[in-house]
Coordinates of C-alpha atoms in Angstrom, one line a residue:
X1 CA -34.1 157.7 93.3
X2 CA -30.9 155.9 92.1
X3 CA -27.9 157.8 90.8
X4 CA -28.7 156.5 87.2
X5 CA -32.1 158.1 87.2
X6 CA -34.2 155.1 87.9
X7 CA -36.1 153.9 91.0
X8 CA -35.8 150.9 93.3
X9 CA -39.1 150.0 94.8
X10 CA -40.4 147.9 97.7
X11 CA -43.8 147.3 99.3
X12 CA -45.5 149.6 101.9
X13 CA -46.6 147.9 105.2
X14 CA -50.2 148.0 103.8
X15 CA -49.4 146.0 100.6
X16 CA -47.4 143.5 102.8
X17 CA -50.2 142.9 105.0
X18 CA -53.0 142.7 102.2
X19 CA -54.0 139.4 100.7
X20 CA -54.4 140.6 96.9
X21 CA -54.6 137.9 94.4
X22 CA -52.2 139.3 91.9
X23 CA -49.6 142.3 91.9
X24 CA -48.0 143.9 88.8
X25 CA -45.2 146.1 89.8
X26 CA -45.1 149.5 88.2
X27 CA -42.8 150.3 85.3
X28 CA -42.6 153.9 86.1
X29 CA -42.7 155.9 89.3
X30 CA -42.8 159.7 89.5
X31 CA -42.0 159.9 85.8
X32 CA -38.9 157.8 86.2
X33 CA -38.4 154.1 85.2
X34 CA -38.4 151.5 88.0
X35 CA -35.3 149.5 87.5
X36 CA -35.0 147.3 90.5
X37 CA -36.6 145.8 93.7
X38 CA -34.9 146.7 96.9
X39 CA -33.5 144.2 99.5
X40 CA -36.4 142.5 101.2
X41 CA -38.7 144.8 99.1
X42 CA -41.8 142.5 99.2
X43 CA -40.6 140.1 101.9
X44 CA -43.5 138.3 103.4
X45 CA -46.2 139.6 100.9
X46 CA -49.3 137.5 100.7
X47 CA -50.2 137.8 96.8
X48 CA -50.5 134.7 94.7
X49 CA -49.3 136.1 91.3
X50 CA -46.5 138.4 90.5
X51 CA -45.9 140.4 87.3
X52 CA -42.5 142.0 87.0
X53 CA -42.8 144.5 84.0
X54 CA -40.3 145.3 81.3
X55 CA -37.7 147.8 82.4
X56 CA -36.8 146.2 85.7
X57 CA -33.2 144.9 85.6
X58 CA -32.5 143.6 89.1
X59 CA -34.2 141.7 92.0
X60 CA -32.1 142.5 95.0
X61 CA -31.4 140.0 97.8
X62 CA -34.4 138.4 99.1
X63 CA -36.7 140.8 97.2
X64 CA -39.7 138.4 97.2
X65 CA -38.6 136.2 100.1
X66 CA -41.2 134.5 102.4
X67 CA -44.1 135.1 100.0
X68 CA -45.6 131.7 101.1
X69 CA -48.6 132.2 99.0
X70 CA -46.9 133.1 95.7
X71 CA -47.6 130.5 93.0
X72 CA -46.9 132.3 89.7
X73 CA -44.2 134.7 88.6
X74 CA -43.7 136.3 85.2
X75 CA -40.3 137.8 84.7
X76 CA -39.4 140.3 82.0
X77 CA -36.8 140.1 79.2
X78 CA -35.0 143.2 80.6
X79 CA -34.1 141.4 83.8
X80 CA -30.2 140.7 84.1
X81 CA -29.9 139.9 87.9
X82 CA -31.8 137.6 90.4
X83 CA -29.8 138.2 93.6
X84 CA -29.2 135.8 96.5
X85 CA -32.5 134.4 97.9
X86 CA -34.8 136.4 95.8
X87 CA -37.5 133.8 95.9
X88 CA -36.5 132.1 99.3
X89 CA -39.2 130.3 101.1
X90 CA -41.8 131.0 98.5
X91 CA -43.2 127.6 99.5
X92 CA -46.2 127.8 96.9
X93 CA -44.2 128.6 94.0
X94 CA -44.6 125.8 91.3
X95 CA -42.7 126.7 88.3
X96 CA -40.6 129.7 87.0
X97 CA -38.9 130.5 83.8
X98 CA -35.7 132.7 84.2
X99 CA -35.4 134.8 81.1
X100 CA -32.5 134.6 78.6
X101 CA -31.3 138.1 79.6
X102 CA -30.4 137.0 83.1
X103 CA -26.6 136.9 83.5
X104 CA -26.4 136.5 87.3
X105 CA -28.4 134.4 89.7
X106 CA -27.5 134.2 93.4
X107 CA -27.2 131.1 95.4
X108 CA -30.1 129.9 97.4
X109 CA -32.5 131.8 95.2
X110 CA -35.0 129.0 95.6
X111 CA -34.3 127.6 99.0
X112 CA -37.4 126.7 100.7
X113 CA -39.6 126.4 97.7
X114 CA -41.0 123.2 98.6
X115 CA -43.7 123.2 95.8
X116 CA -41.4 123.9 93.0
X117 CA -41.7 121.4 90.2
X118 CA -40.1 123.1 87.1
X119 CA -37.2 125.6 86.9
X120 CA -36.1 126.8 83.4
X121 CA -32.9 128.6 83.2
X122 CA -31.1 130.2 80.1
X123 CA -27.7 129.1 78.6
X124 CA -25.4 132.1 79.0
X125 CA -21.8 132.4 78.3
X126 CA -19.1 129.8 77.7
X127 CA -19.2 126.3 79.0
X128 CA -17.3 127.1 82.2
X129 CA -19.7 129.9 82.9
X130 CA -22.7 127.6 82.4
X131 CA -21.3 124.8 84.6
X132 CA -20.7 127.3 87.4
X133 CA -24.4 128.5 87.1
X134 CA -25.6 124.9 87.1
X135 CA -23.7 124.3 90.2
X136 CA -25.3 127.4 91.9
X137 CA -28.8 126.1 90.8
X138 CA -27.9 122.6 91.9
X139 CA -26.8 124.1 95.3
X140 CA -30.2 125.7 95.5
X141 CA -32.0 122.6 94.4
X142 CA -30.2 120.5 97.0
X143 CA -31.4 122.7 99.8
X144 CA -34.9 122.4 98.3
X145 CA -34.8 118.6 98.4
X146 CA -36.6 118.4 95.2
X147 CA -37.0 114.9 94.1
X148 CA -39.3 115.1 91.0
X149 CA -38.4 118.5 89.7
X150 CA -37.1 119.3 86.3
X151 CA -34.3 121.7 85.5
X152 CA -34.2 122.7 81.8
X153 CA -31.2 124.5 80.2
X154 CA -32.6 126.6 77.3

């Protein structure tokens, strides 16, 4: 339980070793809202589809790293932060839309996502802020060595 009254969650060892098709994270735990995913919270999970519910505002560092079977992710409009390496080495991830609500995206968020074809990011803030965000994404993309990928600015 966090100081502000919400929970930060992660996967149990059982969930990390199971090969479920899809996982929808809970929006509420013990009658309190779930507001974030802990550092390495779902690292190495083997599910193919992920739904992050409304109410979650932060994906902590490497929260879904090394989920090499993850193909599809749905992120909520409540999300404001995608931390460093949140989806690192998700080598089956094909496309992802970062919601307009996201204000901070860590470097190397998509490093090792070799199947990534489409990445859609929102336009946030002034031109200087947006150019800084694009540099962060380009830094991630360069490490991905994506040749035919599309980055769309919404």
